[in-house]
């Protein structure tokens, strides 16, 4: 089945550091990938939709200058948390749909393993 | 009102019990439906798609009621390993996915 890989799985760094998270579709091409954030005991929150070759679409309330998204190829999207602060500590998860077997609206999302970000 | 609503639980059941979760959705143009499970501190994993005629995968049965706009997940003969949060996901025909907040299940020995 479709596999999405996310790296790194865990990041601990000082306040003010910028952190880059990679999301790769390993066995399929993804023109669209999704970035979520999840705080403890809360539901997934969609941050942005990453579009290959064009600008990402951000959800309301998500600062695009804070969370930089680059989707330069059909298998890789990156999320950079710029000048991270303790309040950015969270679980970041990416996902993508495998469209080889059907149209977009009928396909489930496949998630990466997630990145647990801790800012000291 | 949320687009996708689930009873947050928690559901605490003994091993071997049968448990059912419901999920309601408000967008009548919803196209496809899924159940995911999410273990603590892990990513969501696809459990099963939900088809109009209903579908079964081992101890798990999913059903869709378009008229009443809800989907359900039935787990028979619960195992300790079934303890997790179960997420209902609804896709619109435009490809947008909406997640429920999840229902927490704890299966106890």
PDB file of C-alpha atoms in Angstrom:
ATOM      1  CA  UNK A   1       0.000   0.000   0.000  1.00  0.00           C
ATOM      2  CA  UNK A   2       0.871   3.654  -0.121  1.00  0.00           C
ATOM      3  CA  UNK A   3       3.700   4.678   2.153  1.00  0.00           C
ATOM      4  CA  UNK A   4       4.465   8.141   3.434  1.00  0.00           C
ATOM      5  CA  UNK A   5       7.712   8.745   5.253  1.00  0.00           C
ATOM      6  CA  UNK A   6       8.395  11.660   7.562  1.00  0.00           C
ATOM      7  CA  UNK A   7      11.712  12.776   8.975  1.00  0.00           C
ATOM      8  CA  UNK A   8      12.882  13.474  11.611  1.00  0.00           C
ATOM      9  CA  UNK A   9      10.652  11.698  14.088  1.00  0.00           C
ATOM     10  CA  UNK A  10      11.865  13.701  17.049  1.00  0.00           C
ATOM     11  CA  UNK A  11      13.440  17.124  17.388  1.00  0.00           C
ATOM     12  CA  UNK A  12      14.550  18.896  20.525  1.00  0.00           C
ATOM     13  CA  UNK A  13      16.118  22.303  20.063  1.00  0.00           C
ATOM     14  CA  UNK A  14      16.545  25.723  21.556  1.00  0.00           C
ATOM     15  CA  UNK A  15      14.147  28.591  21.159  1.00  0.00           C
ATOM     16  CA  UNK A  16      14.887  30.634  18.050  1.00  0.00           C
ATOM     17  CA  UNK A  17      16.045  27.694  15.958  1.00  0.00           C
ATOM     18  CA  UNK A  18      14.422  26.922  12.624  1.00  0.00           C
ATOM     19  CA  UNK A  19      13.407  23.319  12.116  1.00  0.00           C
ATOM     20  CA  UNK A  20      12.795  21.578   8.804  1.00  0.00           C
ATOM     21  CA  UNK A  21      10.544  18.525   8.545  1.00  0.00           C
ATOM     22  CA  UNK A  22      10.455  16.366   5.423  1.00  0.00           C
ATOM     23  CA  UNK A  23       7.535  14.394   4.087  1.00  0.00           C
ATOM     24  CA  UNK A  24       8.071  11.899   1.277  1.00  0.00           C
ATOM     25  CA  UNK A  25       5.723   9.683  -0.654  1.00  0.00           C
ATOM     26  CA  UNK A  26       7.792   6.545  -1.157  1.00  0.00           C
ATOM     27  CA  UNK A  27       5.915   4.532  -3.758  1.00  0.00           C
ATOM     28  CA  UNK A  28       3.651   7.056  -5.413  1.00  0.00           C
ATOM     29  CA  UNK A  29       3.633  10.642  -6.599  1.00  0.00           C
ATOM     30  CA  UNK A  30       1.712  13.227  -4.648  1.00  0.00           C
ATOM     31  CA  UNK A  31       0.812  16.567  -6.196  1.00  0.00           C
ATOM     32  CA  UNK A  32      -0.827  17.480  -2.919  1.00  0.00           C
ATOM     33  CA  UNK A  33       0.290  16.817   0.619  1.00  0.00           C
ATOM     34  CA  UNK A  34      -1.246  17.942   3.879  1.00  0.00           C
ATOM     35  CA  UNK A  35       0.380  19.224   7.050  1.00  0.00           C
ATOM     36  CA  UNK A  36      -1.305  18.799  10.424  1.00  0.00           C
ATOM     37  CA  UNK A  37      -0.489  19.716  13.972  1.00  0.00           C
ATOM     38  CA  UNK A  38      -1.777  17.905  17.015  1.00  0.00           C
ATOM     39  CA  UNK A  39      -1.488  19.017  20.631  1.00  0.00           C
ATOM     40  CA  UNK A  40      -1.776  16.442  23.447  1.00  0.00           C
ATOM     41  CA  UNK A  41      -5.264  15.008  23.826  1.00  0.00           C
ATOM     42  CA  UNK A  42      -6.572  17.195  21.024  1.00  0.00           C
ATOM     43  CA  UNK A  43      -7.687  16.451  17.502  1.00  0.00           C
ATOM     44  CA  UNK A  44      -5.686  16.875  14.317  1.00  0.00           C
ATOM     45  CA  UNK A  45      -5.621  20.429  13.022  1.00  0.00           C
ATOM     46  CA  UNK A  46      -4.985  21.006   9.345  1.00  0.00           C
ATOM     47  CA  UNK A  47      -2.352  23.692   8.974  1.00  0.00           C
ATOM     48  CA  UNK A  48      -1.879  23.843   5.235  1.00  0.00           C
ATOM     49  CA  UNK A  49      -2.200  22.044   1.934  1.00  0.00           C
ATOM     50  CA  UNK A  50       1.052  21.725   0.049  1.00  0.00           C
ATOM     51  CA  UNK A  51       0.814  21.896  -3.751  1.00  0.00           C
ATOM     52  CA  UNK A  52       3.600  20.692  -6.003  1.00  0.00           C
ATOM     53  CA  UNK A  53       5.033  23.551  -8.033  1.00  0.00           C
ATOM     54  CA  UNK A  54       2.869  26.249  -6.513  1.00  0.00           C
ATOM     55  CA  UNK A  55       2.196  28.020  -3.246  1.00  0.00           C
ATOM     56  CA  UNK A  56       0.735  26.216  -0.291  1.00  0.00           C
ATOM     57  CA  UNK A  57      -2.772  26.951   0.892  1.00  0.00           C
ATOM     58  CA  UNK A  58      -2.825  27.855   4.574  1.00  0.00           C
ATOM     59  CA  UNK A  59      -5.735  27.432   6.948  1.00  0.00           C
ATOM     60  CA  UNK A  60      -7.089  30.434   8.756  1.00  0.00           C
ATOM     61  CA  UNK A  61      -4.926  31.469  11.662  1.00  0.00           C
ATOM     62  CA  UNK A  62      -1.780  29.722  10.434  1.00  0.00           C
ATOM     63  CA  UNK A  63       1.076  32.125   9.753  1.00  0.00           C
ATOM     64  CA  UNK A  64       2.635  31.355   6.400  1.00  0.00           C
ATOM     65  CA  UNK A  65       5.821  33.232   7.254  1.00  0.00           C
ATOM     66  CA  UNK A  66       6.172  31.145  10.379  1.00  0.00           C
ATOM     67  CA  UNK A  67       5.468  27.797   8.753  1.00  0.00           C
ATOM     68  CA  UNK A  68       7.208  27.720   5.389  1.00  0.00           C
ATOM     69  CA  UNK A  69       6.123  24.983   3.026  1.00  0.00           C
ATOM     70  CA  UNK A  70       7.984  23.905  -0.072  1.00  0.00           C
ATOM     71  CA  UNK A  71       6.735  21.192  -2.416  1.00  0.00           C
ATOM     72  CA  UNK A  72       9.460  21.105  -5.016  1.00  0.00           C
ATOM     73  CA  UNK A  73       8.907  17.612  -6.356  1.00  0.00           C
ATOM     74  CA  UNK A  74       6.131  15.081  -6.709  1.00  0.00           C
ATOM     75  CA  UNK A  75       7.460  13.042  -3.805  1.00  0.00           C
ATOM     76  CA  UNK A  76       8.709  15.611  -1.308  1.00  0.00           C
ATOM     77  CA  UNK A  77       7.160  18.379   0.735  1.00  0.00           C
ATOM     78  CA  UNK A  78       8.962  20.206   3.529  1.00  0.00           C
ATOM     79  CA  UNK A  79       7.662  22.218   6.447  1.00  0.00           C
ATOM     80  CA  UNK A  80      10.041  24.661   8.094  1.00  0.00           C
ATOM     81  CA  UNK A  81       9.105  26.060  11.474  1.00  0.00           C
ATOM     82  CA  UNK A  82      11.018  29.321  11.519  1.00  0.00           C
ATOM     83  CA  UNK A  83      12.390  30.797  14.727  1.00  0.00           C
ATOM     84  CA  UNK A  84      10.577  28.183  16.775  1.00  0.00           C
ATOM     85  CA  UNK A  85       9.398  28.990  20.288  1.00  0.00           C
ATOM     86  CA  UNK A  86       8.120  26.756  23.097  1.00  0.00           C
ATOM     87  CA  UNK A  87       4.510  27.310  22.021  1.00  0.00           C
ATOM     88  CA  UNK A  88       5.375  25.679  18.680  1.00  0.00           C
ATOM     89  CA  UNK A  89       6.115  22.430  20.478  1.00  0.00           C
ATOM     90  CA  UNK A  90       3.676  19.909  19.087  1.00  0.00           C
ATOM     91  CA  UNK A  91       3.243  16.755  17.020  1.00  0.00           C
ATOM     92  CA  UNK A  92       3.460  17.585  13.312  1.00  0.00           C
ATOM     93  CA  UNK A  93       2.091  15.056  10.834  1.00  0.00           C
ATOM     94  CA  UNK A  94       1.998  15.054   7.054  1.00  0.00           C
ATOM     95  CA  UNK A  95      -0.225  13.035   4.776  1.00  0.00           C
ATOM     96  CA  UNK A  96      -0.839  12.373   1.105  1.00  0.00           C
ATOM     97  CA  UNK A  97      -3.297  10.541  -1.075  1.00  0.00           C
ATOM     98  CA  UNK A  98      -2.366   7.815  -3.528  1.00  0.00           C
ATOM     99  CA  UNK A  99      -4.336   8.587  -6.669  1.00  0.00           C
ATOM    100  CA  UNK A 100      -3.167   5.577  -8.670  1.00  0.00           C
ATOM    101  CA  UNK A 101      -6.341   3.659  -7.895  1.00  0.00           C
ATOM    102  CA  UNK A 102      -8.970   6.338  -8.115  1.00  0.00           C
ATOM    103  CA  UNK A 103      -9.940   9.957  -8.003  1.00  0.00           C
ATOM    104  CA  UNK A 104      -8.957  12.323  -5.231  1.00  0.00           C
ATOM    105  CA  UNK A 105     -12.265  12.472  -3.414  1.00  0.00           C
ATOM    106  CA  UNK A 106     -12.458   8.694  -3.044  1.00  0.00           C
ATOM    107  CA  UNK A 107      -9.015   8.107  -1.632  1.00  0.00           C
ATOM    108  CA  UNK A 108      -7.988   8.028   2.011  1.00  0.00           C
ATOM    109  CA  UNK A 109      -5.040   9.965   3.333  1.00  0.00           C
ATOM    110  CA  UNK A 110      -1.919   8.083   4.325  1.00  0.00           C
ATOM    111  CA  UNK A 111       0.041   9.606   7.154  1.00  0.00           C
ATOM    112  CA  UNK A 112       3.718   9.900   7.848  1.00  0.00           C
ATOM    113  CA  UNK A 113       5.014   8.765  11.224  1.00  0.00           C
ATOM    114  CA  UNK A 114       4.860  12.287  12.586  1.00  0.00           C
ATOM    115  CA  UNK A 115       7.496  14.582  14.063  1.00  0.00           C
ATOM    116  CA  UNK A 116       7.471  15.368  17.744  1.00  0.00           C
ATOM    117  CA  UNK A 117       8.918  18.859  18.115  1.00  0.00           C
ATOM    118  CA  UNK A 118      10.048  20.127  21.487  1.00  0.00           C
ATOM    119  CA  UNK A 119      11.366  23.665  21.810  1.00  0.00           C
ATOM    120  CA  UNK A 120      13.237  24.431  24.999  1.00  0.00           C
TER     121      UNK A 120
ATOM    122  CA  UNK B   1     -22.088  22.675  14.732  1.00  0.00           C
ATOM    123  CA  UNK B   2     -19.053  20.682  13.607  1.00  0.00           C
ATOM    124  CA  UNK B   3     -19.019  19.159  10.151  1.00  0.00           C
ATOM    125  CA  UNK B   4     -18.110  15.757  11.554  1.00  0.00           C
ATOM    126  CA  UNK B   5     -19.137  14.792  15.060  1.00  0.00           C
ATOM    127  CA  UNK B   6     -18.171  11.847  17.183  1.00  0.00           C
ATOM    128  CA  UNK B   7     -18.949  10.884  20.746  1.00  0.00           C
ATOM    129  CA  UNK B   8     -15.590  11.464  22.445  1.00  0.00           C
ATOM    130  CA  UNK B   9     -16.156   8.700  24.969  1.00  0.00           C
ATOM    131  CA  UNK B  10     -14.204   7.307  26.632  1.00  0.00           C
ATOM    132  CA  UNK B  11     -15.678   3.890  26.039  1.00  0.00           C
ATOM    133  CA  UNK B  12     -14.410   1.437  28.639  1.00  0.00           C
ATOM    134  CA  UNK B  13     -15.289  -2.149  27.826  1.00  0.00           C
ATOM    135  CA  UNK B  14     -14.139  -5.584  28.974  1.00  0.00           C
ATOM    136  CA  UNK B  15     -12.277  -7.911  26.669  1.00  0.00           C
ATOM    137  CA  UNK B  16     -14.618  -9.806  24.416  1.00  0.00           C
ATOM    138  CA  UNK B  17     -17.279  -7.119  24.408  1.00  0.00           C
ATOM    139  CA  UNK B  18     -18.888  -5.692  21.321  1.00  0.00           C
ATOM    140  CA  UNK B  19     -18.696  -1.930  20.986  1.00  0.00           C
ATOM    141  CA  UNK B  20     -20.072   0.470  18.394  1.00  0.00           C
ATOM    142  CA  UNK B  21     -19.164   4.023  17.498  1.00  0.00           C
ATOM    143  CA  UNK B  22     -21.213   6.455  15.485  1.00  0.00           C
ATOM    144  CA  UNK B  23     -20.133   9.459  13.504  1.00  0.00           C
ATOM    145  CA  UNK B  24     -22.455  12.048  11.984  1.00  0.00           C
ATOM    146  CA  UNK B  25     -21.636  14.422   9.155  1.00  0.00           C
ATOM    147  CA  UNK B  26     -23.417  17.550   8.031  1.00  0.00           C
ATOM    148  CA  UNK B  27     -22.345  17.932   4.394  1.00  0.00           C
ATOM    149  CA  UNK B  28     -24.770  16.027   2.207  1.00  0.00           C
ATOM    150  CA  UNK B  29     -22.257  16.253  -0.680  1.00  0.00           C
ATOM    151  CA  UNK B  30     -19.821  14.026   1.207  1.00  0.00           C
ATOM    152  CA  UNK B  31     -18.335  11.462  -1.110  1.00  0.00           C
ATOM    153  CA  UNK B  32     -16.307   8.921   0.797  1.00  0.00           C
ATOM    154  CA  UNK B  33     -15.836   7.820   4.356  1.00  0.00           C
ATOM    155  CA  UNK B  34     -13.110   6.220   6.417  1.00  0.00           C
ATOM    156  CA  UNK B  35     -12.263   5.025   9.889  1.00  0.00           C
ATOM    157  CA  UNK B  36      -8.761   5.505  11.254  1.00  0.00           C
ATOM    158  CA  UNK B  37      -7.237   4.463  14.530  1.00  0.00           C
ATOM    159  CA  UNK B  38      -4.686   6.522  16.352  1.00  0.00           C
ATOM    160  CA  UNK B  39      -2.586   5.157  19.172  1.00  0.00           C
ATOM    161  CA  UNK B  40      -1.196   7.452  21.813  1.00  0.00           C
ATOM    162  CA  UNK B  41       1.634   9.623  20.461  1.00  0.00           C
ATOM    163  CA  UNK B  42       1.427   8.003  17.010  1.00  0.00           C
ATOM    164  CA  UNK B  43       0.089   8.976  13.618  1.00  0.00           C
ATOM    165  CA  UNK B  44      -3.437   7.967  12.482  1.00  0.00           C
ATOM    166  CA  UNK B  45      -3.558   4.718  10.530  1.00  0.00           C
ATOM    167  CA  UNK B  46      -6.269   3.775   8.087  1.00  0.00           C
ATOM    168  CA  UNK B  47      -8.484   1.088   9.574  1.00  0.00           C
ATOM    169  CA  UNK B  48     -11.022   0.742   6.809  1.00  0.00           C
ATOM    170  CA  UNK B  49     -12.965   2.550   4.149  1.00  0.00           C
ATOM    171  CA  UNK B  50     -16.729   2.632   4.507  1.00  0.00           C
ATOM    172  CA  UNK B  51     -18.778   1.516   1.514  1.00  0.00           C
ATOM    173  CA  UNK B  52     -22.424   2.196   0.812  1.00  0.00           C
ATOM    174  CA  UNK B  53     -23.349  -1.462   1.162  1.00  0.00           C
ATOM    175  CA  UNK B  54     -21.456  -1.815   4.401  1.00  0.00           C
ATOM    176  CA  UNK B  55     -18.248  -3.783   4.738  1.00  0.00           C
ATOM    177  CA  UNK B  56     -16.539  -6.097   7.134  1.00  0.00           C
ATOM    178  CA  UNK B  57     -12.903  -6.783   7.896  1.00  0.00           C
ATOM    179  CA  UNK B  58     -12.492  -9.513  10.464  1.00  0.00           C
ATOM    180  CA  UNK B  59     -13.940  -8.283  13.756  1.00  0.00           C
ATOM    181  CA  UNK B  60     -14.639  -4.824  12.337  1.00  0.00           C
ATOM    182  CA  UNK B  61     -17.810  -3.822  10.510  1.00  0.00           C
ATOM    183  CA  UNK B  62     -18.418  -0.405   9.003  1.00  0.00           C
ATOM    184  CA  UNK B  63     -21.737   0.918   7.800  1.00  0.00           C
ATOM    185  CA  UNK B  64     -22.952   4.022   6.047  1.00  0.00           C
ATOM    186  CA  UNK B  65     -26.392   5.563   6.265  1.00  0.00           C
ATOM    187  CA  UNK B  66     -26.575   8.355   3.702  1.00  0.00           C
ATOM    188  CA  UNK B  67     -30.173   9.255   4.485  1.00  0.00           C
ATOM    189  CA  UNK B  68     -29.367   9.950   8.122  1.00  0.00           C
ATOM    190  CA  UNK B  69     -25.822  11.061   7.357  1.00  0.00           C
ATOM    191  CA  UNK B  70     -23.937   8.865   9.729  1.00  0.00           C
ATOM    192  CA  UNK B  71     -21.383   6.117   9.632  1.00  0.00           C
ATOM    193  CA  UNK B  72     -20.716   3.497  12.230  1.00  0.00           C
ATOM    194  CA  UNK B  73     -17.951   1.161  13.311  1.00  0.00           C
ATOM    195  CA  UNK B  74     -18.680  -2.063  15.154  1.00  0.00           C
ATOM    196  CA  UNK B  75     -15.929  -3.987  16.886  1.00  0.00           C
ATOM    197  CA  UNK B  76     -16.718  -7.532  17.953  1.00  0.00           C
ATOM    198  CA  UNK B  77     -14.812  -9.610  20.480  1.00  0.00           C
ATOM    199  CA  UNK B  78     -12.747  -6.644  21.652  1.00  0.00           C
ATOM    200  CA  UNK B  79      -9.055  -7.198  22.309  1.00  0.00           C
ATOM    201  CA  UNK B  80      -6.762  -5.256  24.601  1.00  0.00           C
ATOM    202  CA  UNK B  81      -4.907  -4.148  21.474  1.00  0.00           C
ATOM    203  CA  UNK B  82      -8.046  -2.430  20.185  1.00  0.00           C
ATOM    204  CA  UNK B  83      -7.538   0.308  22.783  1.00  0.00           C
ATOM    205  CA  UNK B  84      -6.985   3.483  20.782  1.00  0.00           C
ATOM    206  CA  UNK B  85      -8.723   6.589  19.515  1.00  0.00           C
ATOM    207  CA  UNK B  86     -10.925   5.992  16.497  1.00  0.00           C
ATOM    208  CA  UNK B  87     -11.246   8.821  14.009  1.00  0.00           C
ATOM    209  CA  UNK B  88     -14.042   9.253  11.523  1.00  0.00           C
ATOM    210  CA  UNK B  89     -13.007  10.978   8.271  1.00  0.00           C
ATOM    211  CA  UNK B  90     -15.281  12.318   5.560  1.00  0.00           C
ATOM    212  CA  UNK B  91     -14.201  13.417   2.063  1.00  0.00           C
ATOM    213  CA  UNK B  92     -16.204  15.827  -0.021  1.00  0.00           C
ATOM    214  CA  UNK B  93     -16.378  15.426  -3.776  1.00  0.00           C
ATOM    215  CA  UNK B  94     -13.847  18.268  -3.983  1.00  0.00           C
ATOM    216  CA  UNK B  95     -11.361  16.117  -2.123  1.00  0.00           C
ATOM    217  CA  UNK B  96     -11.458  17.974   1.172  1.00  0.00           C
ATOM    218  CA  UNK B  97     -11.094  15.718   4.224  1.00  0.00           C
ATOM    219  CA  UNK B  98     -12.754  16.536   7.514  1.00  0.00           C
ATOM    220  CA  UNK B  99     -11.756  14.664  10.646  1.00  0.00           C
ATOM    221  CA  UNK B 100     -13.866  13.977  13.664  1.00  0.00           C
ATOM    222  CA  UNK B 101     -12.291  14.627  17.054  1.00  0.00           C
ATOM    223  CA  UNK B 102     -12.117  10.914  17.741  1.00  0.00           C
ATOM    224  CA  UNK B 103     -13.647   8.395  20.110  1.00  0.00           C
ATOM    225  CA  UNK B 104     -11.421   6.866  22.754  1.00  0.00           C
ATOM    226  CA  UNK B 105     -11.755   3.165  23.443  1.00  0.00           C
ATOM    227  CA  UNK B 106     -10.163   1.360  26.363  1.00  0.00           C
ATOM    228  CA  UNK B 107     -10.493  -2.410  26.480  1.00  0.00           C
ATOM    229  CA  UNK B 108      -9.816  -3.839  29.927  1.00  0.00           C
ATOM    230  CA  UNK B 109      -8.897  -7.370  30.943  1.00  0.00           C
TER     231      UNK B 109
END
